[in-house]
mmCIF file of C-alpha atoms and ligand atoms in Angstrom:
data_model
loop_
_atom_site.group_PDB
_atom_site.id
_atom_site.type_symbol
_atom_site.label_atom_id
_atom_site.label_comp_id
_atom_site.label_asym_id
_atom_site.label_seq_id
_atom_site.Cartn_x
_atom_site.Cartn_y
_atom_site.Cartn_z
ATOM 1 C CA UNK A 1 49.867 -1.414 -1.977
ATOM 2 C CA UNK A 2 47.800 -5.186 -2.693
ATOM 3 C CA UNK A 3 45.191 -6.361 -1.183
ATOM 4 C CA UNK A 4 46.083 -8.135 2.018
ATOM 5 C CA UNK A 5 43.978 -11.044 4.043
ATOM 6 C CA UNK A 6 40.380 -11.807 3.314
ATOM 7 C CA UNK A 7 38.298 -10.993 5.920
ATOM 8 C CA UNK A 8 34.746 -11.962 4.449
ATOM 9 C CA UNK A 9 34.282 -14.283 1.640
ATOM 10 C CA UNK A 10 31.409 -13.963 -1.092
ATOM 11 C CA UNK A 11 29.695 -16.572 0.893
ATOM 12 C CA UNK A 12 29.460 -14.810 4.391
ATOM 13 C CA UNK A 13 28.382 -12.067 2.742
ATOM 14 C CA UNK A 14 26.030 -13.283 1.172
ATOM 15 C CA UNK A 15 24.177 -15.472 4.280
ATOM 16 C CA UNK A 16 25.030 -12.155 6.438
ATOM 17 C CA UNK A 17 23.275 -10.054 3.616
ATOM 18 C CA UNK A 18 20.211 -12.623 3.837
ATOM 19 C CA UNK A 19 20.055 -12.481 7.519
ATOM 20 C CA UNK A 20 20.098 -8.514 7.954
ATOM 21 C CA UNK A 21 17.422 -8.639 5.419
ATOM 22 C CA UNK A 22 14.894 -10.798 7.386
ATOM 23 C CA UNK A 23 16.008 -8.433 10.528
ATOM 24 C CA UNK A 24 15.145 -5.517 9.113
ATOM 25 C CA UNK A 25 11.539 -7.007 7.974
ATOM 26 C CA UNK A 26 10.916 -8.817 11.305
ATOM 27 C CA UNK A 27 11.573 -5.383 13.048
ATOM 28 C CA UNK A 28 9.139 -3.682 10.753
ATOM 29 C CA UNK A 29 7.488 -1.889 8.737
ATOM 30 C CA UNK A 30 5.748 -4.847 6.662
ATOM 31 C CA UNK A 31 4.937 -2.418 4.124
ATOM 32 C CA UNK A 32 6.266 0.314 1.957
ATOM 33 C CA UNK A 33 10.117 0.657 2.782
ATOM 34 C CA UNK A 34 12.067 3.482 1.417
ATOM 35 C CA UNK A 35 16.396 2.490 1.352
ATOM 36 C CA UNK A 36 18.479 5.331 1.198
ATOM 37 C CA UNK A 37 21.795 4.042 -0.404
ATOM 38 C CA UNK A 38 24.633 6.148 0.065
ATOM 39 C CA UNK A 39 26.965 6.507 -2.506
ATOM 40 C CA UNK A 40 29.430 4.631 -4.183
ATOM 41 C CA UNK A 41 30.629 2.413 -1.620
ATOM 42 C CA UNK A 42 27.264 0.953 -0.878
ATOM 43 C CA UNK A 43 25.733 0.548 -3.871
ATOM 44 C CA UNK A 44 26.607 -3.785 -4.528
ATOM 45 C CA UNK A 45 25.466 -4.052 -0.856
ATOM 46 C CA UNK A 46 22.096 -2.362 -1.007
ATOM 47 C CA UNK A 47 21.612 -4.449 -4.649
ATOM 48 C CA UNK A 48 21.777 -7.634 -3.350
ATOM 49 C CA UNK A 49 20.009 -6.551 -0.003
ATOM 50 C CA UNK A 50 16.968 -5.783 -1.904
ATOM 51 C CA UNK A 51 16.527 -8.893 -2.996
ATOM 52 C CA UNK A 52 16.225 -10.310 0.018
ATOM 53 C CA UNK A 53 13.937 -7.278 1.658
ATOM 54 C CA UNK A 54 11.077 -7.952 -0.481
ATOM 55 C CA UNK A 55 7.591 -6.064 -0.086
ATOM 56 C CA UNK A 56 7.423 -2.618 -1.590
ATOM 57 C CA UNK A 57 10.597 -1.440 -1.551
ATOM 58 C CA UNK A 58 12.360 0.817 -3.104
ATOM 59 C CA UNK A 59 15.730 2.832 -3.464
ATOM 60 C CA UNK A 60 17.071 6.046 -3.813
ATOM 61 C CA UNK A 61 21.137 6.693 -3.874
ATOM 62 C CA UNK A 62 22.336 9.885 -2.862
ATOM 63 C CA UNK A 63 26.268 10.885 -2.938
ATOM 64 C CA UNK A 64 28.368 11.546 0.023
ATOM 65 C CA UNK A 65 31.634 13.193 0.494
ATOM 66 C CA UNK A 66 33.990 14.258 2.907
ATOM 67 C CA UNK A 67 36.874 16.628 2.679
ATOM 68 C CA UNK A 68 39.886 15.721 5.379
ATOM 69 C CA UNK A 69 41.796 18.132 7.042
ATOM 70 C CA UNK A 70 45.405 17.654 7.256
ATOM 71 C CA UNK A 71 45.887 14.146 8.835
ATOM 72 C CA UNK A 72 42.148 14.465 10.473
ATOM 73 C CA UNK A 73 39.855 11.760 9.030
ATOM 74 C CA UNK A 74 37.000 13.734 7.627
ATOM 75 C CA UNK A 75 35.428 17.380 8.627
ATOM 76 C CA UNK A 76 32.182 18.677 6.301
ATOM 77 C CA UNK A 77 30.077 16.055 4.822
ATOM 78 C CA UNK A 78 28.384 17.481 1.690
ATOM 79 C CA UNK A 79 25.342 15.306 0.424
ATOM 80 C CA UNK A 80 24.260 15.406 -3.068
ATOM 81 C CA UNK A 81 20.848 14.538 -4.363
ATOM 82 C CA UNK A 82 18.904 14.769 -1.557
ATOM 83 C CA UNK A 83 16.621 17.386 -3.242
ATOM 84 C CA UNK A 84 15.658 14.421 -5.612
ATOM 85 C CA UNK A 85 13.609 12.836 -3.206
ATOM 86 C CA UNK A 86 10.508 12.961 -1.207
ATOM 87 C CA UNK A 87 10.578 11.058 2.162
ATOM 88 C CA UNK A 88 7.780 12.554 3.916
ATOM 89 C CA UNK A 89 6.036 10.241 5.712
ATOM 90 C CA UNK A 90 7.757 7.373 4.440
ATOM 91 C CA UNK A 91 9.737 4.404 6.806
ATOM 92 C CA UNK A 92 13.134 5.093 5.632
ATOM 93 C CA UNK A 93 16.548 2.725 5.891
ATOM 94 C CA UNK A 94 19.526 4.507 5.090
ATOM 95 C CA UNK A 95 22.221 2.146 4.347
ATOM 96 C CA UNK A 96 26.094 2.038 3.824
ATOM 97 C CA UNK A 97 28.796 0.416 3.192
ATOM 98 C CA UNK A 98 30.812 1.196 6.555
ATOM 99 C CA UNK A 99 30.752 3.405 9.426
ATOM 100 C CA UNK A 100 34.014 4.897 10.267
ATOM 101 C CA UNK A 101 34.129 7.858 11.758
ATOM 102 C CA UNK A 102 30.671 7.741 11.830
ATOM 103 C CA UNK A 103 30.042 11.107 10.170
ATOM 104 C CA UNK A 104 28.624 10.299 6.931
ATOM 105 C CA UNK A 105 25.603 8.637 8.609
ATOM 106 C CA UNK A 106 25.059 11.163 11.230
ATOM 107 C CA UNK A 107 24.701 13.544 8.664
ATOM 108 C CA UNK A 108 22.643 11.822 5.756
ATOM 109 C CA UNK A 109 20.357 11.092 9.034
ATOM 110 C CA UNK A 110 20.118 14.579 9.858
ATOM 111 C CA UNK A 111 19.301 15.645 5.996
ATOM 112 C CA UNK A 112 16.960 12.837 6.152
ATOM 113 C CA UNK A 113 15.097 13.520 9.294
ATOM 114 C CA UNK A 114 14.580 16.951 7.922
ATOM 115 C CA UNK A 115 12.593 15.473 4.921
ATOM 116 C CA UNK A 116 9.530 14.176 7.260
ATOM 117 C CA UNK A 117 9.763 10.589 7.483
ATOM 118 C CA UNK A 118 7.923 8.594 9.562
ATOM 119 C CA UNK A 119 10.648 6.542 10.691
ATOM 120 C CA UNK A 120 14.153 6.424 10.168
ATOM 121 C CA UNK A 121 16.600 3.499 10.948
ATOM 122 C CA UNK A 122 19.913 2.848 9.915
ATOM 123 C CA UNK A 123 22.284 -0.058 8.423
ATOM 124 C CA UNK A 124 26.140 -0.553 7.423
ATOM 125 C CA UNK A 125 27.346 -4.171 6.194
ATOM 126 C CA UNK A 126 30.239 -3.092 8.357
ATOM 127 C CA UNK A 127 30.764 -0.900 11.176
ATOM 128 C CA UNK A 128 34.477 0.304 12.814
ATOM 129 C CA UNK A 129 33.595 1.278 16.111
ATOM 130 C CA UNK A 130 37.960 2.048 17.099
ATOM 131 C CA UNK A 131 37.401 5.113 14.754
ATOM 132 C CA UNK A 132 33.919 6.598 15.773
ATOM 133 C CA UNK A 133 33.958 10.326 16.384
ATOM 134 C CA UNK A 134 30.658 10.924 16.276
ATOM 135 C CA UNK A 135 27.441 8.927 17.951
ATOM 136 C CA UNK A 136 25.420 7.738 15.258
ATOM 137 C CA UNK A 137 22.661 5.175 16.305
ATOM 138 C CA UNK A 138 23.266 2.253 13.913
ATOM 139 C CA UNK A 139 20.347 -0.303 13.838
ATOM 140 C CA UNK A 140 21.785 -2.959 11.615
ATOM 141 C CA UNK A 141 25.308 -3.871 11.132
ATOM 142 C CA UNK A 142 26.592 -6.683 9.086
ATOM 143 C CA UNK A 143 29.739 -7.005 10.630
ATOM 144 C CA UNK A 144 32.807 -5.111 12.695
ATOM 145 C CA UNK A 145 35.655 -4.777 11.459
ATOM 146 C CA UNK A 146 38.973 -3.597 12.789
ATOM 147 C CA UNK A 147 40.941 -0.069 12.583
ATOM 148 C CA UNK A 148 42.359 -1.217 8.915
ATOM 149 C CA UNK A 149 41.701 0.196 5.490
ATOM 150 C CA UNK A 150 38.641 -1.851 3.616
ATOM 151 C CA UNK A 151 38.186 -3.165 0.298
ATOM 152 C CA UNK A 152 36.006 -5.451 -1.759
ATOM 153 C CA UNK A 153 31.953 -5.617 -1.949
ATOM 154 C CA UNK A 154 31.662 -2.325 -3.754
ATOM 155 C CA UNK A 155 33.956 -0.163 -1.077
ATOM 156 C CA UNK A 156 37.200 1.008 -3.335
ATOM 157 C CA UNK A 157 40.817 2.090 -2.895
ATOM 158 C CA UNK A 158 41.079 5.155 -5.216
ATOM 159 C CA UNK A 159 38.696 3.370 -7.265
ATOM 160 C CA UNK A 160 39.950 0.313 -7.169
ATOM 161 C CA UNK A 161 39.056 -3.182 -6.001
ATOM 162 C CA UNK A 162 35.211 -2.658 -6.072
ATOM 163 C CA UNK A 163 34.835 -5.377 -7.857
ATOM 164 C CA UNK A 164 36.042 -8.673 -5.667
ATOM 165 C CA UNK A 165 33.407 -10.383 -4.315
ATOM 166 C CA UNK A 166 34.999 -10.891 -1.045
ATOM 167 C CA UNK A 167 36.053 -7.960 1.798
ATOM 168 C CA UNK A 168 39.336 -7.530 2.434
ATOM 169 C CA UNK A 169 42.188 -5.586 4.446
ATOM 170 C CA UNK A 170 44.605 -3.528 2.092
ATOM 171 C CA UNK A 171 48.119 -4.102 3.424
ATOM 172 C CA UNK A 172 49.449 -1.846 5.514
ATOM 173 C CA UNK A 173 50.578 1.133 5.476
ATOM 174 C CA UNK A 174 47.111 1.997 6.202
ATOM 175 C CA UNK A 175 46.484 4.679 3.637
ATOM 176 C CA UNK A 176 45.791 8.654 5.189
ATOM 177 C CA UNK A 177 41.882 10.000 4.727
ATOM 178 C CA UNK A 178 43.643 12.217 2.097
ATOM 179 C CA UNK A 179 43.584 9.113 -0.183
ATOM 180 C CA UNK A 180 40.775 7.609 0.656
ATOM 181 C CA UNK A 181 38.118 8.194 -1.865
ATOM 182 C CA UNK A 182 35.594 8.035 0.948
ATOM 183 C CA UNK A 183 32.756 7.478 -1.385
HETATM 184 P P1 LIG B 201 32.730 8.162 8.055
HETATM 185 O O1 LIG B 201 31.948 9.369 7.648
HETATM 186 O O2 LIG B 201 31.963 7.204 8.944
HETATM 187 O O3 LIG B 201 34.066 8.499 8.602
HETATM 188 O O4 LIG B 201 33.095 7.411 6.754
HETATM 189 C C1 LIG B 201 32.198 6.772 6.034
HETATM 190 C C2 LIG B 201 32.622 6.680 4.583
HETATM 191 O O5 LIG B 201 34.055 6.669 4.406
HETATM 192 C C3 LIG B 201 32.110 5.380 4.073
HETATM 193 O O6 LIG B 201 30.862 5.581 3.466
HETATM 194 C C4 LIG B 201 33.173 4.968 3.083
HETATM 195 O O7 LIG B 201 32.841 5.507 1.833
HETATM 196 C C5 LIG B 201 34.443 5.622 3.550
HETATM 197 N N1 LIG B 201 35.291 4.673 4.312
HETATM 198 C C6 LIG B 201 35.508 4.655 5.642
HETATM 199 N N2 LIG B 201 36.312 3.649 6.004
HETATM 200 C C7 LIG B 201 36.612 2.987 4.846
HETATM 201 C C8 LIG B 201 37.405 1.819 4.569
HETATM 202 O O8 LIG B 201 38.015 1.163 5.426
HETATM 203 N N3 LIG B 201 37.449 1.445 3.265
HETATM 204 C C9 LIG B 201 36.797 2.120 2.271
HETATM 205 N N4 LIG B 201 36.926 1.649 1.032
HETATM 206 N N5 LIG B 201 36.053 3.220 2.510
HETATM 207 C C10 LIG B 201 35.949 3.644 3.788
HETATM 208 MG MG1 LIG B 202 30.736 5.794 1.523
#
């Protein structure tokens, strides 16, 4: 399986990453922001989009994963490290790399909500709206994407290709949620 055609280059990223940035400022809150990264996948995005959100922010990561049933693309999220940290009463911005089925943000927002915040929004760098089982309200999205498997920009094929700086397709065959890290 290689890495097939580039669908984002370091340098789209990059002015995309810039421009969700001064979104998510000009839509508030000016002060104390708390980002919610969601591990692995969307750890190099939420670095280099806190350099851009400036003010007092700061960042937790907590780990999500998702066991697949059979061919079915994910069932029971389990979160990890949520225990860590206190959002009550804090403007929170969970963030990840990608939205697929859309259950890994509809549950970190649940866990989330639970904690007291004052406000909750939510951001992917990209979203796959083919493959959405569950409505998740997504605030900020860097870009869609279509029904293919993603690397690059942090997001890994059984731990691989983390590290290019662009996003990319894997060629096809698309690989089964069984091998997907989903992480
Ligand atoms: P969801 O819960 O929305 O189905 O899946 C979200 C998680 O699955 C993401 O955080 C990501 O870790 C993983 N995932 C979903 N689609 C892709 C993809 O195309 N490429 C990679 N590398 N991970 C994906
Ligand atoms: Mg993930």
């Amino acid at each position: 399986m290689g890495v097939g055609r580039v669908l984002f280059t370091a340098d789209q990223i990059a002015r995309r990453v810039a421009e969700l940035a001064a979104e998510i400022r000009r839509n508030g809150p000016d002060g104390p922001l708390t980002v919610i990264g969601i591990l692995h996948g969307a750890a190099v995005f939420v670095n280099d989009l806190l350099k851009h959100l400036g003010g007092e922010t700061s960042a937790e990561f907590i780990e999500a994963s998702s066991y697949g049933a059979g061919t079915v693309s994910s069932g029971r999220v389990t979160l990890k490290g949520c225990g860590r940290v206190d959002l009550a009463g804090r403007d929170v911005l969970i963030v990840d790399d990608i939205a697929d089925t859309g259950r890994t943000l509809a549950a970190v927002r649940q866990a989330v909500g639970a904690m007291g915040p004052r406000s909750v929004r939510t951001c992917v760098l990209l979203d796959k709206p083919s493959r959405r089982q569950i409505g998740v309200a997504i605030d900020y999205r860097g870009f869609q994407v279509p029904d293919a498997f993603i690397v690059g920009y942090g997001l890994d094929y059984a731990g691989r290709c983390r590290d290019l700086p662009h996003i990319a397709r894997l060629d096809e065959p698309t690989p089964s949620p069984r091998e997907r890290s989903n992480s």
